[in-house]
Amino acid sequence: MASEATAIPGHAAGVTKAEAVPPTRPGVIAAAVYQNGQRLRDIEIDEAGQWRGRENVVIWIGLHEPDEALLRQVQAEFDLHDLAIEDAGKAHQRPKLEIYGDAIFVVARTAHMAGDEILFGETHLFVGRGYIISVRHGASTSYMAVRQRCESSPAALAHGENYILYSILDFIVDNYMPVVEAIHAEVEELEDKLLRDRLAKADIERLYLLRRNLLRLRNAVVPLVDVCRRHEHLELPGMDAAMQPLFRDVTDHVRRVQEDIDALREVLAFTFEASLMIGQSEQTEISRKLASWAAILAVPTAIAGIYGMNFEDMPELRFRYGYFVVLAVIIGLCVTLYRFFRRARWL
Amino acid sequence: MASEATAIPGHAAGVTKAEAVPPTRPGVIAAAVYQNGQRLRDIEIDEAGQWRGRENVVIWIGLHEPDEALLRQVQAEFDLHDLAIEDAGKAHQRPKLEIYGDAIFVVARTAHMAGDEILFGETHLFVGRGYIISVRHGASTSYMAVRQRCESSPAALAHGENYILYSILDFIVDNYMPVVEAIHAEVEELEDKLLRDRLAKADIERLYLLRRNLLRLRNAVVPLVDVCRRHEHLELPGMDAAMQPLFRDVTDHVRRVQEDIDALREVLAFTFEASLMIGQSEQTEISRKLASWAAILAVPTAIAGIYGMNFEDMPELRFRYGYFVVLAVIIGLCVTLYRFFRRARWL
Amino acid sequence: MASEATAIPGHAAGVTKAEAVPPTRPGVIAAAVYQNGQRLRDIEIDEAGQWRGRENVVIWIGLHEPDEALLRQVQAEFDLHDLAIEDAGKAHQRPKLEIYGDAIFVVARTAHMAGDEILFGETHLFVGRGYIISVRHGASTSYMAVRQRCESSPAALAHGENYILYSILDFIVDNYMPVVEAIHAEVEELEDKLLRDRLAKADIERLYLLRRNLLRLRNAVVPLVDVCRRHEHLELPGMDAAMQPLFRDVTDHVRRVQEDIDALREVLAFTFEASLMIGQSEQTEISRKLASWAAILAVPTAIAGIYGMNFEDMPELRFRYGYFVVLAVIIGLCVTLYRFFRRARWL
Amino acid sequence: MASEATAIPGHAAGVTKAEAVPPTRPGVIAAAVYQNGQRLRDIEIDEAGQWRGRENVVIWIGLHEPDEALLRQVQAEFDLHDLAIEDAGKAHQRPKLEIYGDAIFVVARTAHMAGDEILFGETHLFVGRGYIISVRHGASTSYMAVRQRCESSPAALAHGENYILYSILDFIVDNYMPVVEAIHAEVEELEDKLLRDRLAKADIERLYLLRRNLLRLRNAVVPLVDVCRRHEHLELPGMDAAMQPLFRDVTDHVRRVQEDIDALREVLAFTFEASLMIGQSEQTEISRKLASWAAILAVPTAIAGIYGMNFEDMPELRFRYGYFVVLAVIIGLCVTLYRFFRRARWL
Amino acid sequence: MASEATAIPGHAAGVTKAEAVPPTRPGVIAAAVYQNGQRLRDIEIDEAGQWRGRENVVIWIGLHEPDEALLRQVQAEFDLHDLAIEDAGKAHQRPKLEIYGDAIFVVARTAHMAGDEILFGETHLFVGRGYIISVRHGASTSYMAVRQRCESSPAALAHGENYILYSILDFIVDNYMPVVEAIHAEVEELEDKLLRDRLAKADIERLYLLRRNLLRLRNAVVPLVDVCRRHEHLELPGMDAAMQPLFRDVTDHVRRVQEDIDALREVLAFTFEASLMIGQSEQTEISRKLASWAAILAVPTAIAGIYGMNFEDMPELRFRYGYFVVLAVIIGLCVTLYRFFRRARWL
């Protein structure tokens, strides 16, 4: 294969993979040429155009938050559409798939866990005959792992840019899973707290933030279902029928993620409703207790108040055991009331 | 028929059904060959390939949580697709139907009652010309009952793998019914408690768990409607038109289950709302009672307080029947207030 | 026409309609043969087969909760499909329309008022060329009224089984109307109570049961829209274009019922929300009153408490009109507070 | 044109428009014949048939709650379908459009303001080649205004029955607008009251009735969108392509009405939620105030109570300025508590 | 190009762009003729007709709340449809796209921030071969900025009226963004306040108004998706395929705006629910505190009341340290209760 590489004009013969220098230009993470699934050599961006259109050759470039100049250079090398380049220059695109002539432009939102936090990012992909360019924005994981996995199965990689596209989409969707699981774990914790104990204000805040994160994740995932489905249904230029089961598999995974998200959203809605019900039932219980004790304690207050009056002629005050009788009456009434409220399950 | 069996190379002639040894390999529940609806003999997994493609022969293998090696062996024997095998190796798939060439791969979620508890499982089915392989995961019921029922009606079983597929789907859907009924019974119990008495915190917890279980059941059932409908509409390779009414019947049952689940979900939403309304009305009632009694008991407190003051010149204190008059006034006011609140339906 | 009847082998000539004996077999409500819209004679189930397939003849059998044997006999006479017969043997089917060859099987849920109560039932209909068989389950109204109405317009009845099918569906849909009206009346009563007075717990229970009944009615009606629509669109075997306006009319009625049900459901949701709002506003009002009176009554309690202290040196106690001044102050403060709370609309 | 009119057999020559006698039969509001957009003459119902089918002639009859006999006569003159006539005889139809051969039957619900009240009515329209018959039920506005407007633009009216149909539908839809605006004004008033002050029970009742009226209006308007859309798309017999922009305009207006209704419904839902939030926040505020004052007033009560005890040996009672010290302590504690609650924003 | 301009009859040769007089007629903001993307000259409305139909010439007129006369003149010059002109004369249209022959009529609602306030406006666009007329109503931004941007890229502007249409739609959609962002910022502020502190009545009012504004914005944006999509799919007369990516870009932006709006709406719904939960939890907490303090303070009241009674024979009163013992008991009980409530987390 190295003999083929030597045939490229302007490149010293015998440059082998091991000698290739990693691209050091800022914004370029990796840029390599593959032939029949084997990495031929690393390239500079400005060499890319020379490699285009060769049989069984695919150019795979990975960029991270490239500057305007770099993007324009890439555009020039691959004849990319102006609007797609403009989109790729800024984040905050909707996940989508757009066809420009015989090239496609894919936008996907990524999500992964960094410790306790969910980090959202965005990846833009330019895919055309013989090349694939990924542009990452924000806190997304590098696709180096995808590259390594692809390089380790040259037979698959020989399918070209569509296999790489599949691998990246698969990687993105796989990365959603731990995020969903982390949210799932937190939901279960809150659920447990709700049912065993009660939700404090901090828990309500967590609940609130979970709902927001799920919403954001859902907005990332749902449009991706359509992107994957269009690949699966071979609606795109240059799509290889042998790729269909692979893209169907991704579609299926992303649907599974969506189903999990929707289930979690519904569970959080149940949690809200259960929390309202429990809160209301607690409130009623407290009111009942408050009313019961108020009634019980009103007895000594009222009776003692009466015998605390200073009338000159209050015969009971002079009764021999008046005080003790009154004490007994007070205690008797209190006990009776207490029992009454217990029976009524107010206490 | 045994004579045909003897024709298989590498197998002793005269092996009869009675002599067949049940498969003992872990993960394999049953593996048998049927011809024209009659069980020909039990087989080992590695014999399966030899039986494929024969006229009127169907191989039926039942696996339970097979290990990687077993799955790979099955794959080799039946030329199954890599992705389907990967899916079958792990649970947590969405219910779905996928076509790989002339074979189909079906995923269904199962549910059945074990005492008071709902157990969820997953079944994966590989169906192709002349074979059907079921792979069970988690707490699912064995399909031995299906096998026995099929074997007892050879005429039907002679329709081959599609009839077996129908029988398994029918069995799965039938098993949903008692789950729905158990939930139904519990909902009615809660409903009764809500309307006659009041929901305690434990009841709200049960309500909450019912909603979660219904959600989970719904997520199992709803995608199955589509799986069954595609069978009914003969959209699949090798599907026999005579099977159509059978699959339509399953579709109908699964829709009926879905309708029941949706009705129960709505009833639980009503229960939530009714519970809020009842809770609120109770709370208001308690507040009314509390306010009424507070007002009534404020009378003796205020009056007695006044006559408990130590002013030197308080003429009433020296009136002959002052004490009794005041007592009468207190009692009179209290009775009047009490009647007032009764009329206002606060008490 | 009687002369034609005599032509049937195995039947005495001259049997006239008047002489026909009503079927006495349990489960059979009525079984008769019609020719060109005229009732020819009543028949036994086992004669039915002989009448099939004759020009302009339609056999109309009405069953009520038939036993297995009767159903099997009917099946034999009319070559009905096994699965449809199995369905017809048990209630709890979804409303649906299924085509078996050139026969159709219709399931409808019925509802009618019996005093204050809504009774739900189920009717299964087998319709094929020259025959119609109705199977009623549960508390459904007899179709004798339909039969009489059909017999009274022979020109229409001459259209055969499709006209009878139309008449029965029309009758079922017409019977929904009084149920909807009864619910409507009850909703308006509750609404009135809510807005004029307040909902007691018994009213909330009625509200809850109304919602459940509406849900059940809706589940009966909604799938019937599709059943009727398929008749209207002539998607069925042997359907006569002249019948189209009739079936469109039924579709329209059932849609009207559905719209009414949906409106009532929404009204009940409004009722729930209005009840929450009124309840909350009442609760706030009570709290305001409670707080106001507590504040007013705290004045005499606090002041009297102070002058009830036993300090030796409390100069006010010895003032000439001290008591009266304090009384005046207490009354003055109470009146001031009362006015303040009135102005603030707390009282 | 008058010369053409004289050509009609059985009619005196020279009958001119001015001489035409307004129809006095109860139920008939107006009945006239138009030719090329000019009113030819008023007619009796039983003459109508003679005018049918003439070139460029359109018969326009307006009925209001006609009796059975009148409807049957109209049916006979225009060969109308039985089912449509049955529908037209009673109100409470769903808005719809039905095709009977080359005639169409349209049902629309009308709404207009009469003072503060919304009055709902129903209009049925029979439209066929050369004639249009409107049947009004309930409290609907007369279409005399439409007739006058049509007569004042003969060029447009010359398009015949479809132009009249358009004019009536346009009039019906235009009449919705003031209803929506009246509801809109009332919603804004309630909104204002909610945000500035608080909702009294009477306001909640108004809110409730607004929601009901909106629901009813929506049920009138939504099916009309489809009726108009079918006209716009020329799906109907005898529809003139020149009419398309007119019907599109009506469709657009009715959609605009629907959008306004939906926006108002959503606003009322927001109002409900805001009212709950405000109510809850008020309730909490009151509870806070109540608790604060209870705490403050408990101080004198408790302290005075202690020094009101009659123990023989209570040294403080004999202190020289004991009373004043205690008074000062009470006032000091109360002020401290008051400040504390102010700082905590409970007071 | 100026030489071509001189060829227009009735116009002095050599009129150059610099000499063109800005239109001063009220209602006309700008009116100019462009050829091959270059501004040829400013024109009066009544000259417009002369310029129509020339090769590569496009007339671009901008109106702002034109009076009837001006609109009629424009109609005459461009043969616009009556209904479109009627629509254009009044605001309050739904966003829509209508085709009249080979011209289209577009209605869009605009929104932009003016300080803290959202201002809504409406723009109507008439687009036909060789001309585009914009009619602004209400508080919308002038399209002068669009005109300048177009004039600065003549190559693009040479595509004619469709490019201008794209530029205006793009400008309208771009103007939504800051509105969405402003709402977003306010939502986050409220969210913060809810979670850190509590919502005051003024905050609930802001929340309410945010929901209303979002609803209004949504009603402006959602129908525009369809308008843009129809341009993207080239369903319109005279649409140039080269414009497709541009219109797709607008569609994408407007969808992005819609997604943001929907996310904000959902977040506000979460905020409502979280606010209810927090409110309820606060209410419960206050009730608990109130009940706890009421219980603690009832102790001295009850005990002191009893020893304040005036019975002659109350032995405790004569005990040596009776008073101090009672004081100690009171304090002891209060402390015990206080600790109890702390442990129960009621205080």
CSV table of C-alpha atoms in Angstrom, one decimal, chain D residues 120-236:
chain,number,residue,atom,x,y,z
D,120,PHE,CA,-75.6,30.0,19.2
D,121,GLY,CA,-77.6,28.9,16.1
D,122,GLU,CA,-77.3,26.5,13.3
D,123,THR,CA,-77.6,26.9,9.5
D,124,HIS,CA,-78.1,24.1,7.0
D,125,LEU,CA,-77.5,24.8,3.3
D,126,PHE,CA,-78.6,22.8,0.3
D,127,VAL,CA,-76.6,23.8,-2.8
D,128,GLY,CA,-77.1,22.3,-6.2
D,129,ARG,CA,-76.9,23.4,-9.8
D,130,GLY,CA,-79.1,26.6,-10.0
D,131,TYR,CA,-80.3,26.8,-6.4
D,132,ILE,CA,-79.3,27.4,-2.8
D,133,ILE,CA,-81.6,26.9,0.2
D,134,SER,CA,-80.6,28.0,3.6
D,135,VAL,CA,-82.4,26.7,6.7
D,136,ARG,CA,-81.7,28.5,10.0
D,137,HIS,CA,-82.3,27.1,13.4
D,138,GLY,CA,-82.1,28.8,16.8
D,139,ALA,CA,-80.8,32.2,17.5
D,140,SER,CA,-79.0,33.0,14.3
D,141,THR,CA,-78.9,36.2,12.4
D,142,SER,CA,-81.0,36.6,9.3
D,143,TYR,CA,-79.2,36.4,6.0
D,144,MET,CA,-81.1,39.4,4.6
D,145,ALA,CA,-77.9,41.4,4.9
D,146,VAL,CA,-76.1,38.8,2.8
D,147,ARG,CA,-78.8,38.9,0.2
D,148,GLN,CA,-78.7,42.7,0.0
D,149,ARG,CA,-74.9,42.7,-0.3
D,150,CYS,CA,-75.1,40.1,-3.1
D,151,GLU,CA,-77.8,42.0,-4.9
D,152,SER,CA,-75.7,45.1,-4.8
D,153,SER,CA,-72.9,43.4,-6.8
D,154,PRO,CA,-74.7,41.7,-9.7
D,155,ALA,CA,-71.4,40.9,-11.5
D,156,ALA,CA,-70.3,38.7,-8.6
D,157,LEU,CA,-73.8,37.3,-8.0
D,158,ALA,CA,-73.8,36.2,-11.6
D,159,HIS,CA,-71.4,33.4,-10.6
D,160,GLY,CA,-74.5,31.7,-9.1
D,161,GLU,CA,-75.1,29.5,-6.1
D,162,ASN,CA,-71.4,29.1,-5.3
D,163,TYR,CA,-71.0,32.8,-4.8
D,164,ILE,CA,-74.0,32.9,-2.6
D,165,LEU,CA,-72.7,29.9,-0.6
D,166,TYR,CA,-69.4,31.8,-0.2
D,167,SER,CA,-71.2,34.9,0.9
D,168,ILE,CA,-73.2,33.1,3.6
D,169,LEU,CA,-70.1,31.2,4.9
D,170,ASP,CA,-68.2,34.4,4.9
D,171,PHE,CA,-71.0,36.1,6.8
D,172,ILE,CA,-71.1,33.3,9.4
D,173,VAL,CA,-67.3,33.4,9.9
D,174,ASP,CA,-67.4,37.2,10.1
D,175,ASN,CA,-70.0,36.9,12.9
D,176,TYR,CA,-67.6,34.8,15.0
D,177,MET,CA,-65.2,37.7,15.2
D,178,PRO,CA,-67.2,40.0,17.6
D,179,VAL,CA,-67.9,36.9,19.8
D,180,VAL,CA,-64.2,36.2,20.0
D,181,GLU,CA,-63.5,39.8,20.7
D,182,ALA,CA,-66.1,40.0,23.5
D,183,ILE,CA,-64.5,36.9,25.1
D,184,HIS,CA,-61.1,38.4,24.6
D,185,ALA,CA,-62.2,41.6,26.4
D,186,GLU,CA,-63.6,39.7,29.3
D,187,VAL,CA,-60.5,37.5,29.6
D,188,GLU,CA,-58.3,40.7,29.7
D,189,GLU,CA,-60.5,42.1,32.4
D,190,LEU,CA,-60.2,39.0,34.5
D,191,GLU,CA,-56.5,38.8,33.9
D,192,ASP,CA,-56.2,42.4,35.1
D,193,LYS,CA,-58.2,41.6,38.2
D,194,LEU,CA,-56.1,38.5,38.9
D,195,LEU,CA,-52.8,40.4,38.7
D,196,ARG,CA,-53.8,43.6,40.4
D,197,ASP,CA,-56.2,42.4,43.1
D,198,ARG,CA,-57.5,38.9,43.6
D,199,LEU,CA,-60.2,36.7,42.0
D,200,ALA,CA,-63.5,36.6,44.0
D,201,LYS,CA,-65.8,33.6,43.7
D,202,ALA,CA,-67.9,35.5,41.1
D,203,ASP,CA,-64.8,35.9,38.9
D,204,ILE,CA,-64.0,32.2,39.1
D,205,GLU,CA,-67.5,31.6,37.9
D,206,ARG,CA,-67.0,34.0,35.0
D,207,LEU,CA,-63.8,32.3,34.2
D,208,TYR,CA,-65.5,29.0,34.2
D,209,LEU,CA,-68.3,30.2,31.9
D,210,LEU,CA,-65.8,31.7,29.6
D,211,ARG,CA,-64.0,28.4,29.2
D,212,ARG,CA,-67.3,26.7,28.5
D,213,ASN,CA,-68.3,29.3,25.9
D,214,LEU,CA,-64.9,29.0,24.2
D,215,LEU,CA,-65.2,25.3,24.1
D,216,ARG,CA,-68.6,25.6,22.5
D,217,LEU,CA,-67.4,28.1,20.0
D,218,ARG,CA,-64.4,26.0,19.2
D,219,ASN,CA,-66.6,23.0,18.5
D,220,ALA,CA,-68.6,25.2,16.1
D,221,VAL,CA,-65.5,26.6,14.3
D,222,VAL,CA,-63.1,23.7,14.0
D,223,PRO,CA,-65.1,21.4,11.8
D,224,LEU,CA,-65.9,24.4,9.6
D,225,VAL,CA,-62.2,24.7,8.7
D,226,ASP,CA,-62.6,21.4,6.9
D,227,VAL,CA,-65.8,22.4,5.2
D,228,CYS,CA,-64.2,25.5,3.8
D,229,ARG,CA,-61.0,23.8,2.9
D,230,ARG,CA,-62.9,21.3,0.8
D,231,HIS,CA,-64.5,24.2,-1.1
D,232,GLU,CA,-61.1,25.8,-1.5
D,233,HIS,CA,-59.6,22.6,-3.0
D,234,LEU,CA,-62.4,22.3,-5.5
D,235,GLU,CA,-63.3,18.8,-4.3
D,236,LEU,CA,-67.0,19.5,-4.8
